[in-house]
XYZ file of C-alpha atoms in Angstrom:
515
model
C 11.039 18.100 -12.513
C 7.479 18.328 -11.163
C 4.281 18.818 -13.109
C 0.719 19.459 -12.007
C -2.418 20.135 -14.063
C -4.062 23.357 -12.887
C -7.007 22.637 -15.158
C -8.186 20.284 -12.390
C -8.729 23.196 -10.034
C -11.277 24.713 -12.374
C -13.475 21.631 -12.437
C -13.185 21.315 -8.669
C -14.390 24.882 -8.209
C -17.300 24.442 -10.584
C -18.451 21.414 -8.627
C -19.645 23.804 -5.952
C -21.826 25.662 -8.474
C -20.408 27.964 -11.123
C -21.417 31.105 -9.295
C -21.595 29.824 -5.733
C -20.829 32.382 -3.029
C -21.304 32.463 0.708
C -21.544 35.076 3.450
C -17.766 35.371 3.732
C -17.398 36.203 0.052
C -20.335 38.551 -0.453
C -18.428 41.761 0.188
C -14.894 40.395 0.057
C -11.969 42.760 0.404
C -11.741 45.600 -2.085
C -8.408 46.198 -3.791
C -6.690 49.073 -5.550
C -7.888 52.662 -5.387
C -11.271 51.498 -4.045
C -9.469 50.949 -0.727
C -8.648 54.652 -0.450
C -10.819 57.601 0.622
C -12.211 55.614 3.561
C -12.479 52.300 1.699
C -15.264 50.419 -0.080
C -17.377 48.024 1.978
C -20.686 48.102 0.107
C -23.622 46.747 2.094
C -21.541 45.045 4.791
C -23.462 44.819 8.034
C -26.818 45.383 6.387
C -29.761 43.133 5.594
C -29.479 40.557 2.795
C -32.340 40.207 0.299
C -32.789 38.074 -2.823
C -33.950 39.533 -6.149
C -34.834 37.729 -9.389
C -36.111 40.792 -11.305
C -34.936 44.338 -11.812
C -38.084 45.596 -10.123
C -37.204 43.584 -7.021
C -33.733 45.177 -6.997
C -35.321 48.626 -7.060
C -37.861 47.592 -4.412
C -35.068 46.450 -2.104
C -33.364 49.836 -2.418
C -36.606 51.702 -1.816
C -37.573 49.625 1.239
C -34.541 50.761 3.246
C -34.912 53.136 6.169
C -32.742 55.672 4.359
C -30.717 56.034 1.177
C -27.571 55.112 3.145
C -28.858 52.096 5.072
C -26.492 49.198 4.199
C -27.977 46.397 2.087
C -26.737 43.299 0.243
C -28.856 42.355 -2.775
C -28.293 38.813 -4.031
C -29.334 38.548 -7.667
C -30.254 35.361 -9.501
C -31.708 34.868 -12.960
C -32.069 37.138 -15.980
C -32.786 40.815 -15.435
C -34.287 42.514 -18.496
C -36.574 45.313 -19.657
C -39.667 43.218 -19.132
C -39.028 42.813 -15.403
C -37.377 46.138 -14.521
C -39.793 48.918 -13.571
C -39.480 52.178 -11.666
C -40.145 51.938 -7.922
C -40.644 55.039 -5.767
C -39.624 55.733 -2.194
C -37.760 58.155 0.050
C -34.578 56.044 0.021
C -34.262 55.569 -3.748
C -34.466 57.271 -7.139
C -35.067 54.566 -9.737
C -36.169 54.354 -13.364
C -37.592 51.742 -15.708
C -35.336 49.967 -18.173
C -32.104 50.396 -16.189
C -30.714 49.339 -12.816
C -30.548 52.760 -11.197
C -28.137 53.194 -8.278
C -28.738 56.919 -7.920
C -28.288 59.165 -4.876
C -27.623 56.177 -2.636
C -24.738 54.572 -0.729
C -23.647 51.368 1.029
C -24.961 48.787 -1.445
C -23.647 45.394 -2.587
C -25.086 43.793 -5.724
C -23.873 40.206 -6.174
C -24.814 37.304 -8.434
C -25.612 34.007 -6.676
C -27.062 30.583 -7.388
C -27.263 29.735 -11.087
C -26.003 33.188 -12.048
C -27.159 36.761 -12.651
C -27.414 38.135 -16.185
C -28.423 41.704 -16.990
C -29.622 41.238 -20.551
C -29.714 44.428 -22.675
C -30.010 46.299 -19.391
C -27.260 48.538 -18.003
C -26.253 49.409 -14.447
C -26.221 53.166 -13.865
C -24.373 54.619 -10.848
C -24.981 58.333 -10.285
C -24.365 60.572 -7.259
C -23.587 57.480 -5.234
C -20.837 56.094 -3.003
C -19.598 52.852 -1.440
C -20.982 50.486 -4.068
C -19.854 46.886 -4.737
C -20.881 44.903 -7.829
C -19.663 41.306 -8.079
C -20.233 38.105 -10.007
C -22.689 39.383 -12.618
C -22.864 39.412 -16.427
C -24.030 42.525 -18.266
C -24.514 42.056 -21.992
C -25.677 43.802 -25.152
C -26.660 47.167 -23.676
C -27.603 49.552 -26.497
C -27.749 53.315 -26.940
C -29.541 53.083 -30.282
C -31.925 50.596 -31.785
C -34.276 48.740 -29.509
C -34.332 48.402 -26.596
C -31.959 51.042 -25.230
C -30.566 51.367 -21.699
C -27.998 53.419 -19.791
C -26.767 55.296 -22.853
C -25.339 52.071 -24.211
C -22.936 51.469 -21.307
C -22.847 48.087 -19.566
C -21.766 49.788 -16.315
C -21.651 53.580 -16.280
C -20.769 55.993 -13.475
C -21.271 59.747 -13.501
C -21.846 62.812 -11.330
C -19.986 62.785 -8.009
C -19.459 59.038 -7.631
C -17.014 57.777 -4.997
C -15.657 54.380 -3.983
C -16.936 51.693 -6.315
C -15.527 48.158 -6.599
C -16.579 46.090 -9.627
C -15.242 42.551 -9.399
C -15.593 39.211 -11.220
C -17.992 40.579 -13.813
C -18.436 39.762 -17.487
C -19.207 42.823 -19.600
C -19.840 42.168 -23.267
C -21.422 43.590 -26.387
C -21.987 42.251 -29.882
C -20.356 45.002 -31.889
C -19.431 48.669 -31.943
C -21.094 52.067 -32.146
C -22.528 51.372 -35.596
C -24.299 48.377 -34.084
C -25.837 50.491 -31.323
C -23.373 49.882 -28.456
C -21.197 52.286 -26.467
C -18.754 51.595 -23.611
C -18.521 48.605 -21.334
C -17.147 50.471 -18.309
C -17.388 54.293 -18.333
C -16.511 56.827 -15.626
C -17.223 60.547 -15.996
C -18.222 63.825 -14.347
C -16.256 63.625 -11.076
C -16.004 59.864 -10.469
C -13.114 58.767 -8.250
C -11.682 55.846 -6.250
C -12.801 52.955 -8.423
C -11.411 49.442 -8.951
C -12.248 47.023 -11.766
C -10.825 43.582 -11.009
C -11.021 39.987 -12.268
C -13.454 40.923 -15.034
C -13.902 40.148 -18.736
C -14.608 42.919 -21.248
C -15.131 41.641 -24.790
C -16.707 41.915 -28.232
C -17.074 45.684 -28.157
C -15.955 48.735 -30.071
C -15.189 50.529 -26.812
C -13.823 49.020 -23.627
C -14.377 52.076 -21.463
C -13.315 55.605 -20.628
C -12.388 57.869 -17.735
C -13.644 61.345 -18.615
C -16.255 62.128 -21.273
C -14.283 64.909 -22.989
C -10.955 66.765 -22.875
C -12.563 69.160 -20.382
C -13.912 66.440 -18.072
C -10.697 65.978 -16.104
C -11.974 65.565 -12.534
C -12.069 61.769 -12.640
C -9.435 59.260 -11.711
C -7.760 57.167 -9.081
C -8.862 54.042 -10.922
C -7.298 50.579 -10.686
C -7.646 47.903 -13.361
C -6.155 44.515 -12.472
C -6.482 40.871 -13.552
C -8.961 41.731 -16.297
C -9.270 40.289 -19.804
C -9.904 42.709 -22.666
C -10.664 40.591 -25.721
C -11.787 41.557 -29.236
C -12.168 45.233 -28.427
C -11.496 47.998 -30.950
C -10.192 50.634 -28.520
C -10.454 52.298 -25.067
C -8.898 49.677 -22.792
C -9.296 52.244 -21.244
C -9.303 55.778 -22.642
C -7.971 58.089 -19.905
C -8.574 61.835 -19.812
C -6.732 63.355 -16.881
C -6.365 61.662 -13.519
C -4.339 58.652 -12.406
C -4.832 55.013 -13.371
C -3.034 51.911 -12.090
C -3.155 49.101 -14.633
C -1.536 45.785 -13.769
C -1.742 42.056 -14.498
C -4.303 42.500 -17.269
C -4.473 40.368 -20.412
C -5.206 42.084 -23.726
C -6.076 40.081 -26.860
C -7.179 41.226 -30.303
C -7.257 44.997 -29.794
C -7.754 46.141 -33.378
C -7.278 49.945 -33.256
C -5.733 51.054 -29.959
C -5.502 49.992 -26.342
C -4.606 52.094 -23.295
C -5.075 55.666 -24.515
C -3.543 58.121 -22.033
C -4.387 61.681 -23.037
C -5.224 65.166 -21.731
C -2.682 64.961 -18.919
C -3.639 61.493 -17.696
C -0.922 59.439 -15.969
C -1.017 55.643 -16.104
C 1.153 53.092 -14.352
C 1.095 49.976 -16.547
C 2.923 46.935 -15.228
C 3.185 43.170 -15.617
C 0.428 42.997 -18.214
C 0.333 40.744 -21.272
C -0.543 42.231 -24.668
C -0.965 39.923 -27.645
C -2.219 39.886 -31.232
C -3.030 43.592 -30.978
C -2.255 47.039 -32.415
C -1.061 50.249 -30.698
C -1.703 48.900 -27.206
C -0.367 51.981 -25.383
C 0.063 55.656 -26.195
C -1.856 58.862 -26.937
C -4.258 58.503 -29.841
C -6.745 60.692 -31.733
C -5.637 63.930 -30.040
C -2.677 66.276 -29.636
C -3.357 66.576 -25.893
C -0.808 64.107 -24.632
C -0.917 61.861 -21.589
C 1.919 59.892 -20.021
C 2.761 56.459 -18.653
C 5.127 54.500 -16.443
C 5.778 50.976 -17.725
C 7.478 47.927 -16.228
C 7.435 44.162 -16.709
C 4.946 44.041 -19.598
C 5.040 41.477 -22.409
C 4.211 42.468 -25.995
C 3.404 39.319 -27.981
C 2.715 39.913 -31.674
C 1.923 43.593 -31.115
C 2.107 45.974 -34.082
C 2.683 49.717 -33.848
C 1.790 52.566 -36.158
C 4.149 55.432 -36.969
C 3.996 58.613 -34.940
C 2.087 61.433 -36.596
C -0.424 64.162 -35.924
C -2.785 63.039 -33.148
C -1.062 59.659 -33.033
C 1.680 58.975 -30.467
C 2.169 55.236 -29.902
C 4.422 54.225 -27.011
C 6.006 51.406 -29.044
C 7.672 49.542 -30.540
C 9.851 49.813 -27.423
C 7.656 51.403 -24.740
C 9.531 53.532 -22.215
C 8.324 55.424 -19.142
C 7.792 59.158 -19.461
C 6.353 59.814 -15.995
C 6.369 58.399 -12.461
C 3.166 57.378 -10.703
C 3.040 56.847 -6.937
C 0.644 54.120 -5.743
C -0.636 54.614 -2.170
C -1.754 51.036 -1.448
C -0.012 47.676 -1.262
C -0.453 45.035 -3.958
C 1.238 41.885 -5.221
C 2.193 41.400 -8.860
C 1.963 38.161 -10.825
C 4.688 37.672 -13.422
C 3.466 38.934 -16.801
C 4.275 35.602 -18.441
C 1.607 33.798 -16.417
C -1.037 36.525 -16.579
C -2.991 34.911 -19.468
C -3.249 31.666 -17.522
C -4.208 33.239 -14.193
C -6.729 35.589 -15.775
C -8.300 32.714 -17.733
C -8.906 30.841 -14.480
C -10.150 33.761 -12.382
C -11.667 36.600 -14.435
C -15.362 36.924 -15.161
C -18.650 35.943 -13.569
C -19.134 32.311 -12.634
C -15.516 31.638 -11.613
C -16.282 31.115 -7.921
C -14.693 34.489 -7.029
C -11.238 32.947 -7.398
C -8.304 35.339 -7.128
C -4.551 35.212 -7.654
C -2.285 34.788 -4.661
C 0.526 36.684 -6.393
C 2.457 33.537 -7.284
C 0.715 32.779 -10.573
C -1.854 30.491 -8.937
C -5.603 31.036 -8.497
C -7.023 30.657 -4.999
C -10.513 30.584 -3.564
C -10.550 33.175 -0.745
C -13.511 31.434 0.906
C -12.176 27.871 0.783
C -9.416 26.815 3.201
C -9.011 23.534 1.289
C -8.803 25.132 -2.151
C -7.851 22.314 -4.559
C -5.398 24.639 -6.300
C -3.196 24.436 -3.207
C -0.236 22.250 -4.218
C 0.014 20.917 -0.646
C -3.625 19.760 -0.572
C -3.394 16.014 0.276
C -6.592 15.366 -1.690
C -5.059 16.556 -4.958
C -5.032 13.488 -7.252
C -2.056 14.916 -9.192
C 0.131 15.669 -6.186
C 3.602 16.125 -7.707
C 5.132 14.113 -4.865
C 3.180 11.049 -6.009
C 5.554 8.784 -8.026
C 2.550 7.473 -9.962
C 1.452 10.963 -10.987
C 0.446 10.754 -14.665
C 2.151 14.097 -15.195
C 5.492 12.265 -15.300
C 5.528 10.409 -18.626
C 8.200 8.086 -19.888
C 10.204 8.762 -23.026
C 8.057 10.343 -25.756
C 7.027 8.095 -28.603
C 5.779 8.838 -32.065
C 6.383 11.845 -34.304
C 7.644 15.155 -32.992
C 4.768 17.367 -34.160
C 6.833 20.524 -33.752
C 8.941 19.659 -36.805
C 6.003 20.524 -39.083
C 4.764 23.477 -37.011
C 5.483 27.180 -36.735
C 6.806 29.029 -33.684
C 6.699 32.455 -32.082
C 7.243 33.955 -28.665
C 7.145 36.954 -26.372
C 10.728 38.070 -26.934
C 14.084 36.899 -28.225
C 17.641 37.983 -27.719
C 20.622 38.364 -30.003
C 20.711 36.149 -33.054
C 18.452 33.502 -31.552
C 15.258 32.528 -33.353
C 11.836 31.138 -32.473
C 12.248 28.628 -35.295
C 15.325 27.156 -33.641
C 13.136 25.282 -31.149
C 11.489 23.212 -33.907
C 14.356 22.561 -36.308
C 15.528 19.259 -34.794
C 18.984 20.742 -34.175
C 20.027 20.970 -30.512
C 22.966 23.239 -31.399
C 20.568 26.123 -32.204
C 18.267 27.688 -29.653
C 15.892 30.487 -28.591
C 16.540 32.745 -25.606
C 14.116 35.289 -24.143
C 15.123 38.913 -23.727
C 15.810 38.442 -20.013
C 15.322 35.562 -17.631
C 11.622 34.976 -18.372
C 9.556 34.743 -21.521
C 7.236 32.613 -23.620
C 7.921 30.323 -26.560
C 5.030 28.826 -28.544
C 4.531 26.121 -31.145
C 1.590 26.568 -33.522
C -0.176 24.725 -36.326
C -2.508 25.850 -39.099
C -5.151 23.369 -37.972
C -6.334 21.748 -34.750
C -3.730 19.323 -33.383
C -3.911 16.922 -30.430
C -1.006 17.087 -27.961
C -0.403 15.089 -24.768
C 3.353 15.301 -24.172
C 6.003 18.018 -24.411
C 9.767 17.727 -24.217
C 11.787 20.853 -23.433
C 15.478 20.440 -24.261
C 17.970 23.040 -23.035
C 21.038 23.899 -25.117
C 24.372 22.384 -24.091
C 25.965 24.338 -21.253
C 22.666 25.820 -20.034
C 21.185 22.742 -18.382
C 19.312 23.554 -15.180
C 18.759 27.220 -16.090
C 14.989 26.990 -16.447
C 13.208 27.390 -13.107
C 9.419 27.406 -12.798
C 7.171 27.256 -15.846
C 3.610 26.960 -17.102
C 2.169 25.298 -20.176
C -0.822 27.121 -21.601
C -3.404 26.359 -24.266
C -2.912 29.581 -26.191
C -6.313 29.228 -27.886
C -8.260 29.409 -24.619
C -5.731 30.659 -22.076
C -6.196 27.545 -19.924
C -3.217 26.319 -17.907
C -2.419 22.706 -18.775
C 0.515 22.112 -16.420
C 2.996 23.823 -14.112
C 6.347 22.714 -12.754
C 10.077 23.336 -12.565
C 13.018 22.406 -14.751
C 13.270 21.291 -18.370
C 12.459 17.803 -19.611
C 9.331 15.769 -20.243
C 5.931 17.256 -19.438
C 2.666 15.353 -19.532
C -0.588 17.247 -20.073
C -4.211 16.197 -20.500
C -4.664 15.331 -24.186
C -5.717 18.642 -25.698
C -6.700 19.650 -29.227
C -5.450 23.122 -30.080
C -3.694 25.258 -32.656
C -1.064 26.850 -30.410
C 0.594 25.736 -27.186
C 2.820 28.009 -25.107
C 5.672 27.236 -22.720
C 5.963 30.138 -20.279
C 9.175 30.474 -18.259
C 8.161 32.121 -14.973
C 11.604 32.076 -13.310
C 15.133 31.051 -14.232
C 18.704 30.911 -12.965
C 20.163 33.105 -15.676
C 19.135 33.385 -19.330
C 17.393 30.213 -20.558
C 18.357 28.641 -23.869
C 15.664 26.353 -25.297
C 17.161 24.182 -28.018
C 14.086 22.097 -28.816
C 10.405 22.384 -27.902
C 9.080 18.963 -28.920
C 5.392 18.045 -28.959
C 3.783 14.618 -29.237
C 0.254 13.295 -29.624
């Protein structure tokens, strides 16, 4: 068995500066539907300018030779109403109190240095094309109350928009419509070829929509991948018409509904992880049905309402009712490791890290990325016999005996509780070759060692795995095979053992935990 602590890669990345980027990473390589229709390159090849106010962003747009002259705008600091004024010019059409990307093309907006925060100030994209937005935080944009901006949308697109890539952003509110907020990521009125990737959308009543009404059906070709939707009431997203590709996203605490496919929309939803949520997929609040193709998703503590008028949940056993063709290539992470990968990569200030498709984050600009398991500088190289990830026999009390348990799936008469009953003749098996089993406590508990015991006759079945702090999503260790696992001493309420691959159907007899 080998074990490595991926948490180390996060601290190594942050040592370079939490939002550090360089020339190689500024535009990056767009993914998903943003690669279609001629592709999305933003301001590649244009001048690079630095802006620390919203007015300077508008000035940079207005100083170009034309509205299509490529430009990269590096943003640092806090952009707010007090420093965002209208600027006039022949190559721009701006307004005060909002970042206005209107009637323009070929622009990259990227956070650098100590970070870029758009505080109570939205980004409005209208009649524009070939736009890239990366590594920024947009927070608390309101449509009512004071101050207001962008109709309450963190990022909103409308009116003949084409080819937009939004990547490594954090979009957040502090409540729902009654508190003055609207959507975090809205597309309407003929907006097409858009990708939202490696982003966090949280603390909002509305995650986002595609189409403003049942008659606004000319939008679509949107990709959502490696995003975290957390503590959102609904619209993750709401789809009206068009095609959406939704993969490797992590959904937590969706209180009302999640992916709402309606009015003829078609969504391909694959290898995503839904947990502690309600009605995560279906057609809701209308009789105009949409459809979906599903594969490889995990539903962890998801509840479903009964079908009724204007309420058509896909669960409790979601099945495909359409087929969606995807015109571009992409690589899927296993759903079981999506929470861990997304926790390490999504959002502003993560060093633009991405997944390499094997459940590991990588820095596309760093050839010596410390997450590379072959990096000779890695102090927890699993080939090192003195690696602290290989503990001796566990000592002390097995904390699991007084804990609870749950998981992503189970098969037959097996039970989650069997892994904490002290009886190696009983066991839990996932519904398939992969799955997640968790031990949980009512209060914060410190854990430093795990012991995974396979049931008699199934030894050697477990292949690769991850251990995750369920409270935060952080990966604590990775490796192969059952047995002892050492992790950094961590205080948490729930710890998850995620089986990424196996040689058959695993049978976990005991999931022991020790301080």
